[in-house]
PDB file of C-alpha atoms in Angstrom:
ATOM      1  CA  MET A   1      49.888  83.007 -53.542  1.00 58.00           C
ATOM      2  CA  LEU A   2      47.275  80.418 -52.130  1.00 56.00           C
ATOM      3  CA  LYS A   3      44.313  81.978 -49.561  1.00 56.00           C
ATOM      4  CA  ALA A   4      41.750  80.163 -48.109  1.00 55.00           C
ATOM      5  CA  VAL A   5      39.243  80.043 -44.772  1.00 53.00           C
ATOM      6  CA  ALA A   6      39.281  76.522 -43.191  1.00 53.00           C
ATOM      7  CA  LYS A   7      36.188  75.670 -41.047  1.00 51.00           C
ATOM      8  CA  VAL A   8      36.789  72.419 -38.810  1.00 51.00           C
ATOM      9  CA  GLU A   9      34.024  71.044 -35.848  1.00 49.00           C
ATOM     10  CA  LYS A  10      36.312  71.895 -33.087  1.00 48.00           C
ATOM     11  CA  ALA A  11      36.625  75.429 -32.027  1.00 38.00           C
ATOM     12  CA  LYS A  12      40.041  76.987 -31.946  1.00 42.00           C
ATOM     13  CA  MET A  13      41.611  73.970 -33.632  1.00 48.00           C
ATOM     14  CA  ALA A  14      45.145  74.946 -35.151  1.00 57.00           C
ATOM     15  CA  LEU A  15      45.614  73.646 -38.606  1.00 62.00           C
ATOM     16  CA  PHE A  16      48.978  72.558 -40.221  1.00 69.00           C
ATOM     17  CA  ILE A  17      48.600  72.646 -44.074  1.00 63.00           C
ATOM     18  CA  ARG A  18      50.209  70.719 -46.621  1.00 66.00           C
ATOM     19  CA  PHE A  19      49.999  71.917 -50.077  1.00 62.00           C
ATOM     20  CA  SER A  20      51.944  69.117 -52.350  1.00 69.00           C
ATOM     21  CA  THR A  21      52.416  68.496 -56.090  1.00 61.00           C
ATOM     22  CA  ARG A  22      55.307  66.886 -58.508  1.00 53.00           C
ATOM     23  CA  ILE A  23      57.172  69.056 -60.599  1.00 50.00           C
ATOM     24  CA  CYS A  24      60.202  67.735 -62.320  1.00 49.00           C
ATOM     25  CA  GLU A  25      59.492  64.312 -60.937  1.00 52.00           C
ATOM     26  CA  THR A  26      60.057  65.749 -57.549  1.00 62.00           C
ATOM     27  CA  THR A  27      57.484  66.201 -54.932  1.00 73.00           C
ATOM     28  CA  TRP A  28      57.375  70.050 -53.771  1.00 80.00           C
ATOM     29  CA  LYS A  29      55.491  70.633 -50.561  1.00 83.00           C
ATOM     30  CA  CYS A  30      54.411  73.929 -48.895  1.00 85.00           C
ATOM     31  CA  TYR A  31      53.613  74.367 -45.487  1.00 83.00           C
ATOM     32  CA  SER A  32      51.531  77.021 -43.238  1.00 83.00           C
ATOM     33  CA  ILE A  33      50.014  76.885 -40.015  1.00 82.00           C
ATOM     34  CA  SER A  34      46.680  78.239 -39.292  1.00 78.00           C
ATOM     35  CA  GLY A  35      47.010  79.112 -35.909  1.00 70.00           C
ATOM     36  CA  VAL A  36      43.580  79.458 -33.768  1.00 69.00           C
ATOM     37  CA  SER A  37      42.202  81.437 -36.788  1.00 71.00           C
ATOM     38  CA  PRO A  38      40.581  79.679 -39.700  1.00 71.00           C
ATOM     39  CA  ASN A  39      42.137  81.756 -42.503  1.00 78.00           C
ATOM     40  CA  PHE A  40      45.647  80.227 -43.852  1.00 80.00           C
ATOM     41  CA  SER A  41      47.580  81.534 -46.919  1.00 83.00           C
ATOM     42  CA  ILE A  42      51.060  80.081 -48.466  1.00 85.00           C
ATOM     43  CA  SER A  43      53.150  82.446 -50.149  1.00 85.00           C
ATOM     44  CA  ASN A  44      55.740  81.956 -53.070  1.00 84.00           C
ATOM     45  CA  VAL A  45      53.883  79.076 -54.542  1.00 85.00           C
ATOM     46  CA  ILE A  46      55.465  77.662 -57.839  1.00 85.00           C
ATOM     47  CA  PRO A  47      52.690  77.201 -60.552  1.00 86.00           C
ATOM     48  CA  GLY A  48      51.239  73.882 -60.988  1.00 86.00           C
ATOM     49  CA  THR A  49      48.703  71.249 -59.762  1.00 87.00           C
ATOM     50  CA  TYR A  50      48.633  70.808 -55.983  1.00 88.00           C
ATOM     51  CA  GLN A  51      46.749  68.776 -53.402  1.00 87.00           C
ATOM     52  CA  LEU A  52      45.521  69.995 -50.066  1.00 87.00           C
ATOM     53  CA  ARG A  53      45.887  68.360 -46.849  1.00 86.00           C
ATOM     54  CA  ALA A  54      45.664  69.626 -43.419  1.00 86.00           C
ATOM     55  CA  TRP A  55      45.980  68.192 -39.902  1.00 85.00           C
ATOM     56  CA  SER A  56      45.151  69.342 -36.275  1.00 83.00           C
ATOM     57  CA  LYS A  57      46.228  68.339 -32.780  1.00 84.00           C
ATOM     58  CA  GLY A  58      44.231  65.847 -31.204  1.00 83.00           C
ATOM     59  CA  VAL A  59      42.428  64.809 -34.261  1.00 81.00           C
ATOM     60  CA  VAL A  60      43.198  60.964 -35.868  1.00 78.00           C
ATOM     61  CA  GLY A  61      44.097  61.120 -39.694  1.00 78.00           C
ATOM     62  CA  GLU A  62      44.267  64.393 -42.064  1.00 82.00           C
ATOM     63  CA  PHE A  63      41.682  66.305 -43.829  1.00 84.00           C
ATOM     64  CA  ILE A  64      42.131  66.133 -47.849  1.00 85.00           C
ATOM     65  CA  LEU A  65      40.396  68.279 -50.210  1.00 85.00           C
ATOM     66  CA  ASN A  66      39.005  65.997 -52.734  1.00 85.00           C
ATOM     67  CA  LYS A  67      40.130  68.047 -55.799  1.00 85.00           C
ATOM     68  CA  SER A  68      43.077  69.419 -57.409  1.00 88.00           C
ATOM     69  CA  ILE A  69      43.806  73.011 -57.314  1.00 87.00           C
ATOM     70  CA  THR A  70      45.827  74.830 -59.919  1.00 88.00           C
ATOM     71  CA  VAL A  71      48.056  77.695 -58.987  1.00 87.00           C
ATOM     72  CA  THR A  72      49.027  80.141 -61.673  1.00 88.00           C
ATOM     73  CA  ALA A  73      51.875  82.359 -61.956  1.00 88.00           C
ATOM     74  CA  GLY A  74      51.322  86.473 -60.860  1.00 88.00           C
ATOM     75  CA  ARG A  75      47.876  85.494 -59.691  1.00 88.00           C
ATOM     76  CA  THR A  76      46.323  84.649 -56.005  1.00 88.00           C
ATOM     77  CA  THR A  77      44.215  81.488 -55.607  1.00 87.00           C
ATOM     78  CA  ASN A  78      41.576  82.205 -53.121  1.00 87.00           C
ATOM     79  CA  LEU A  79      39.648  78.847 -52.338  1.00 84.00           C
ATOM     80  CA  GLY A  80      36.947  80.527 -50.096  1.00 84.00           C
ATOM     81  CA  GLU A  81      35.547  78.637 -47.431  1.00 82.00           C
ATOM     82  CA  ILE A  82      36.428  74.889 -46.899  1.00 82.00           C
ATOM     83  CA  VAL A  83      34.692  72.570 -44.456  1.00 79.00           C
ATOM     84  CA  PHE A  84      36.986  70.003 -42.996  1.00 78.00           C
ATOM     85  CA  THR A  85      34.960  67.268 -40.859  1.00 77.00           C
ATOM     86  CA  GLU A  86      36.638  64.785 -38.499  1.00 76.00           C
ATOM     87  CA  LYS A  87      36.771  61.357 -38.999  1.00 73.00           C
ATOM     88  CA  ARG A  88      35.243  59.622 -36.347  1.00 68.00           C
ATOM     89  CA  VAL A  89      32.566  56.720 -35.846  1.00 65.00           C
ATOM     90  CA  GLY A  90      31.825  56.875 -32.150  1.00 74.00           C
ATOM     91  CA  PRO A  91      32.823  58.462 -28.579  1.00 80.00           C
ATOM     92  CA  VAL A  92      36.508  57.512 -27.367  1.00 82.00           C
ATOM     93  CA  ALA A  93      36.860  55.106 -24.671  1.00 84.00           C
ATOM     94  CA  TRP A  94      40.386  56.021 -23.726  1.00 87.00           C
ATOM     95  CA  GLU A  95      43.381  57.429 -24.900  1.00 89.00           C
ATOM     96  CA  ILE A  96      46.960  57.204 -24.211  1.00 94.00           C
ATOM     97  CA  GLY A  97      49.370  60.357 -25.396  1.00 93.00           C
ATOM     98  CA  ILE A  98      48.596  63.303 -27.626  1.00 91.00           C
ATOM     99  CA  LEU A  99      47.714  62.861 -31.085  1.00 89.00           C
ATOM    100  CA  ASP A 100      50.160  65.708 -32.269  1.00 89.00           C
ATOM    101  CA  ARG A 101      52.466  63.675 -34.889  1.00 89.00           C
ATOM    102  CA  THR A 102      55.204  63.552 -32.315  1.00 92.00           C
ATOM    103  CA  ALA A 103      56.242  61.360 -29.342  1.00 94.00           C
ATOM    104  CA  LYS A 104      57.230  64.560 -27.347  1.00 95.00           C
ATOM    105  CA  GLU A 105      54.916  63.969 -24.478  1.00 96.00           C
ATOM    106  CA  PHE A 106      56.266  60.398 -23.669  1.00 96.00           C
ATOM    107  CA  LYS A 107      59.160  59.528 -21.050  1.00 97.00           C
ATOM    108  CA  HIS A 108      62.194  61.161 -22.201  1.00 96.00           C
ATOM    109  CA  GLY A 109      60.576  62.920 -25.243  1.00 96.00           C
ATOM    110  CA  ASP A 110      61.529  66.408 -23.912  1.00 95.00           C
ATOM    111  CA  HIS A 111      65.111  65.702 -24.474  1.00 96.00           C
ATOM    112  CA  PHE A 112      65.008  63.007 -27.335  1.00 94.00           C
ATOM    113  CA  ASN A 113      68.013  63.994 -29.092  1.00 92.00           C
ATOM    114  CA  GLN A 114      70.381  63.271 -25.987  1.00 93.00           C
ATOM    115  CA  TRP A 115      72.887  60.891 -27.174  1.00 91.00           C
ATOM    116  CA  GLY A 116      72.280  57.109 -25.862  1.00 88.00           C
ATOM    117  CA  LEU A 117      68.842  57.459 -25.050  1.00 90.00           C
ATOM    118  CA  PRO A 118      67.556  54.575 -27.178  1.00 89.00           C
ATOM    119  CA  TYR A 119      69.685  52.272 -25.433  1.00 87.00           C
ATOM    120  CA  LYS A 120      68.354  52.946 -21.732  1.00 91.00           C
ATOM    121  CA  PHE A 121      65.036  51.345 -22.970  1.00 91.00           C
ATOM    122  CA  PRO A 122      65.948  47.434 -22.513  1.00 88.00           C
ATOM    123  CA  LYS A 123      67.115  48.345 -19.073  1.00 91.00           C
ATOM    124  CA  GLU A 124      64.355  51.021 -18.090  1.00 94.00           C
ATOM    125  CA  PHE A 125      61.617  48.586 -19.289  1.00 93.00           C
ATOM    126  CA  PRO A 126      63.292  45.237 -19.073  1.00 90.00           C
ATOM    127  CA  ASN A 127      59.703  43.231 -19.312  1.00 90.00           C
ATOM    128  CA  GLY A 128      58.310  45.980 -21.916  1.00 88.00           C
ATOM    129  CA  VAL A 129      55.699  48.411 -21.270  1.00 92.00           C
ATOM    130  CA  ASN A 130      52.893  47.264 -18.909  1.00 94.00           C
ATOM    131  CA  TYR A 131      50.573  50.575 -18.994  1.00 96.00           C
ATOM    132  CA  THR A 132      47.279  50.578 -16.993  1.00 95.00           C
ATOM    133  CA  ILE A 133      44.532  52.969 -17.921  1.00 93.00           C
ATOM    134  CA  GLY A 134      43.634  55.273 -15.229  1.00 92.00           C
ATOM    135  CA  LYS A 135      46.908  54.540 -13.152  1.00 95.00           C
ATOM    136  CA  SER A 136      49.700  54.824 -15.448  1.00 97.00           C
ATOM    137  CA  ASN A 137      51.128  58.221 -16.370  1.00 97.00           C
ATOM    138  CA  TYR A 138      52.340  58.459 -20.274  1.00 96.00           C
ATOM    139  CA  ALA A 139      54.838  60.931 -19.456  1.00 97.00           C
ATOM    140  CA  ARG A 140      56.385  58.297 -17.260  1.00 97.00           C
ATOM    141  CA  ASP A 141      55.483  54.997 -17.869  1.00 97.00           C
ATOM    142  CA  TRP A 142      55.484  54.894 -21.679  1.00 96.00           C
ATOM    143  CA  ASN A 143      58.931  55.690 -23.456  1.00 95.00           C
ATOM    144  CA  TYR A 144      59.183  58.016 -26.366  1.00 94.00           C
ATOM    145  CA  CYS A 145      60.672  54.703 -28.420  1.00 91.00           C
ATOM    146  CA  HIS A 146      60.480  50.982 -28.122  1.00 87.00           C
ATOM    147  CA  VAL A 147      63.527  49.379 -29.164  1.00 83.00           C
ATOM    148  CA  SER A 148      65.159  46.256 -28.681  1.00 71.00           C
ATOM    149  CA  VAL A 149      68.427  44.544 -29.946  1.00 57.00           C
ATOM    150  CA  SER A 150      68.618  40.934 -30.775  1.00 52.00           C
ATOM    151  CA  ILE A 151      72.248  40.326 -31.701  1.00 44.00           C
ATOM    152  CA  PRO A 152      74.781  41.162 -29.143  1.00 47.00           C
ATOM    153  CA  GLY A 153      77.383  43.797 -30.433  1.00 45.00           C
ATOM    154  CA  ARG A 154      74.967  45.228 -32.917  1.00 46.00           C
ATOM    155  CA  GLY A 155      73.836  48.729 -32.273  1.00 45.00           C
ATOM    156  CA  VAL A 156      70.492  50.831 -32.710  1.00 45.00           C
ATOM    157  CA  ALA A 157      71.774  52.071 -35.683  1.00 45.00           C
ATOM    158  CA  ALA A 158      71.420  49.263 -37.645  1.00 47.00           C
ATOM    159  CA  ASN A 159      68.871  49.260 -40.566  1.00 48.00           C
ATOM    160  CA  SER A 160      65.696  47.650 -39.601  1.00 54.00           C
ATOM    161  CA  SER A 161      62.109  46.802 -40.185  1.00 66.00           C
ATOM    162  CA  THR A 162      59.196  45.726 -38.224  1.00 75.00           C
ATOM    163  CA  ALA A 163      55.723  44.445 -38.215  1.00 80.00           C
ATOM    164  CA  LEU A 164      52.980  45.280 -35.792  1.00 86.00           C
ATOM    165  CA  SER A 165      49.731  43.360 -34.637  1.00 90.00           C
ATOM    166  CA  VAL A 166      47.310  43.560 -31.926  1.00 92.00           C
ATOM    167  CA  SER A 167      45.748  40.897 -29.802  1.00 94.00           C
ATOM    168  CA  ILE A 168      42.788  41.358 -27.049  1.00 93.00           C
ATOM    169  CA  ASN A 169      42.856  39.239 -23.554  1.00 94.00           C
ATOM    170  CA  GLY A 170      44.981  36.708 -25.472  1.00 91.00           C
ATOM    171  CA  GLY A 171      42.787  36.047 -28.420  1.00 90.00           C
ATOM    172  CA  LYS A 172      43.860  35.914 -31.584  1.00 89.00           C
ATOM    173  CA  ASN A 173      45.994  38.246 -33.147  1.00 89.00           C
ATOM    174  CA  SER A 174      44.856  40.882 -35.933  1.00 91.00           C
ATOM    175  CA  ALA A 175      46.079  41.023 -39.342  1.00 87.00           C
ATOM    176  CA  GLU A 176      49.767  41.735 -39.084  1.00 86.00           C
ATOM    177  CA  VAL A 177      50.986  45.251 -40.843  1.00 85.00           C
ATOM    178  CA  ALA A 178      54.397  45.086 -42.197  1.00 81.00           C
ATOM    179  CA  ASN A 179      54.582  47.121 -45.001  1.00 74.00           C
ATOM    180  CA  PHE A 180      56.467  50.400 -42.728  1.00 76.00           C
ATOM    181  CA  LYS A 181      58.894  52.594 -44.048  1.00 75.00           C
ATOM    182  CA  ASP A 182      62.292  52.781 -42.288  1.00 76.00           C
ATOM    183  CA  ASP A 183      62.801  56.270 -41.689  1.00 79.00           C
ATOM    184  CA  ALA A 184      65.739  56.061 -39.231  1.00 81.00           C
ATOM    185  CA  CYS A 185      63.990  58.382 -36.745  1.00 85.00           C
ATOM    186  CA  VAL A 186      64.861  56.404 -33.645  1.00 86.00           C
ATOM    187  CA  ARG A 187      68.891  55.762 -34.244  1.00 81.00           C
ATOM    188  CA  ARG A 188      69.008  59.554 -35.835  1.00 86.00           C
ATOM    189  CA  TYR A 189      67.653  60.651 -32.810  1.00 89.00           C
ATOM    190  CA  GLY A 190      64.411  62.136 -34.037  1.00 90.00           C
ATOM    191  CA  ILE A 191      60.901  62.650 -32.367  1.00 92.00           C
ATOM    192  CA  ARG A 192      58.838  62.216 -35.292  1.00 88.00           C
ATOM    193  CA  GLY A 193      59.016  59.724 -38.642  1.00 85.00           C
ATOM    194  CA  PHE A 194      56.740  59.026 -41.531  1.00 83.00           C
ATOM    195  CA  TYR A 195      53.357  59.291 -40.381  1.00 83.00           C
ATOM    196  CA  CYS A 196      51.064  56.158 -40.404  1.00 82.00           C
ATOM    197  CA  GLU A 197      47.602  55.830 -39.286  1.00 84.00           C
ATOM    198  CA  LEU A 198      46.517  52.243 -38.145  1.00 85.00           C
ATOM    199  CA  GLU A 199      43.182  50.983 -37.533  1.00 86.00           C
ATOM    200  CA  PHE A 200      42.255  47.498 -36.019  1.00 88.00           C
ATOM    201  CA  LYS A 201      38.808  46.351 -35.430  1.00 87.00           C
ATOM    202  CA  PHE A 202      37.421  44.080 -32.642  1.00 88.00           C
ATOM    203  CA  GLY A 203      33.667  43.181 -31.844  1.00 87.00           C
ATOM    204  CA  PRO A 204      31.902  43.243 -28.393  1.00 86.00           C
ATOM    205  CA  ASN A 205      32.675  39.399 -27.874  1.00 88.00           C
ATOM    206  CA  ASP A 206      35.932  40.306 -27.465  1.00 90.00           C
ATOM    207  CA  PHE A 207      35.912  42.381 -24.310  1.00 90.00           C
ATOM    208  CA  LYS A 208      35.088  41.272 -20.841  1.00 90.00           C
ATOM    209  CA  VAL A 209      33.543  43.053 -17.789  1.00 90.00           C
ATOM    210  CA  GLY A 210      36.097  44.531 -15.961  1.00 91.00           C
ATOM    211  CA  GLU A 211      40.146  44.476 -16.887  1.00 92.00           C
ATOM    212  CA  ASN A 212      40.827  43.794 -20.529  1.00 93.00           C
ATOM    213  CA  LYS A 213      44.507  43.457 -21.658  1.00 94.00           C
ATOM    214  CA  ILE A 214      45.390  44.566 -25.022  1.00 93.00           C
ATOM    215  CA  THR A 215      48.792  43.412 -26.833  1.00 93.00           C
ATOM    216  CA  LEU A 216      50.746  45.050 -29.276  1.00 90.00           C
ATOM    217  CA  HIS A 217      53.088  42.446 -31.062  1.00 86.00           C
ATOM    218  CA  VAL A 218      55.936  43.847 -32.574  1.00 82.00           C
ATOM    219  CA  ARG A 219      58.142  41.563 -34.767  1.00 78.00           C
ATOM    220  CA  LYS A 220      61.621  42.260 -36.590  1.00 72.00           C
ATOM    221  CA  THR A 221      61.312  41.289 -40.188  1.00 70.00           C
ATOM    222  CA  ARG A 222      64.572  42.902 -41.349  1.00 65.00           C
ATOM    223  CA  GLY A 223      67.824  43.941 -39.989  1.00 60.00           C
ATOM    224  CA  TYR A 224      68.969  43.349 -35.798  1.00 54.00           C
ATOM    225  CA  THR A 225      66.788  45.971 -33.930  1.00 59.00           C
ATOM    226  CA  ASN A 226      62.996  46.818 -33.787  1.00 68.00           C
ATOM    227  CA  ASN A 227      62.961  50.686 -33.484  1.00 75.00           C
ATOM    228  CA  HIS A 228      59.919  52.364 -33.519  1.00 79.00           C
ATOM    229  CA  GLN A 229      57.650  55.313 -32.199  1.00 86.00           C
ATOM    230  CA  PHE A 230      53.953  56.152 -31.288  1.00 88.00           C
ATOM    231  CA  ASP A 231      52.113  59.146 -31.670  1.00 90.00           C
ATOM    232  CA  GLY A 232      49.300  58.147 -29.754  1.00 88.00           C
ATOM    233  CA  TYR A 233      46.435  55.210 -29.109  1.00 85.00           C
ATOM    234  CA  HIS A 234      43.188  55.242 -28.445  1.00 81.00           C
ATOM    235  CA  ILE A 235      39.938  53.159 -28.475  1.00 81.00           C
ATOM    236  CA  ILE A 236      36.755  54.147 -29.982  1.00 73.00           C
ATOM    237  CA  GLU A 237      33.462  52.841 -29.378  1.00 71.00           C
ATOM    238  CA  SER A 238      31.258  52.386 -32.913  1.00 63.00           C
ATOM    239  CA  ILE A 239      27.763  52.984 -32.809  1.00 52.00           C
ATOM    240  CA  ASN A 240      25.170  52.019 -35.367  1.00 53.00           C
ATOM    241  CA  LYS A 241      22.333  54.204 -36.252  1.00 50.00           C
ATOM    242  CA  ASN A 242      20.192  52.401 -33.311  1.00 51.00           C
ATOM    243  CA  ASN A 243      22.618  53.429 -30.794  1.00 48.00           C
ATOM    244  CA  ASN A 244      23.834  49.795 -30.598  1.00 50.00           C
ATOM    245  CA  TYR A 245      27.544  48.759 -30.386  1.00 47.00           C
ATOM    246  CA  ASN A 246      29.101  47.413 -33.322  1.00 52.00           C
ATOM    247  CA  ASN A 247      32.426  47.006 -32.281  1.00 53.00           C
ATOM    248  CA  ASN A 248      35.573  48.966 -31.105  1.00 58.00           C
ATOM    249  CA  LYS A 249      38.473  50.547 -33.126  1.00 55.00           C
ATOM    250  CA  ILE A 250      41.985  50.804 -31.771  1.00 58.00           C
TER     251      ILE A 250
END
């Protein structure tokens, strides 16, 4: 058994614990949920050397313990107190969705396993998603999955791969991210896929006073469709030690 007390910066923040190792060339994972209590334990852990990770709703990224943990048969491994610090460089200017590693909060997310839902996206959002901070509602104006089919007669079930970049106010696109894994989440009617955290940096000169337009550019790199889900978006104001704004992160 593994036992520990995890302290985090946010009060009453539930932790989702993942304990993983490789045994016989297979990744072995054990999970636990702490609830609002900082105490957690994992029973029936196979002896071996593990890595401890944790994440929490509303927090970007993962908490990773920077040392390996060895579990011995017939003994309780007590880690004592572990302090997890949220990785954040500044205040959040705005946020879309809920950071919980699912797309449930978006349109249709509460009945995501209904057959045919992905096919509704091109009809319900013929011009793509246009979302205005402070006016739009992500439960109504942002779909749980974004789908495009480029060849007539080809369905969403086709194998696919996409690339993503970001631009602000019509400026130059950011570096493109194209190493996504095809987890079949959309075409298999899921609500969560492989977790991937992306960060795009922009300087103060990329923004202007008043309305700013941030565009997500999604490009098909393989297959017949672009199928993807988002957990959430936010923009963070980066502040240096002199309380001056360095740049913004999306």
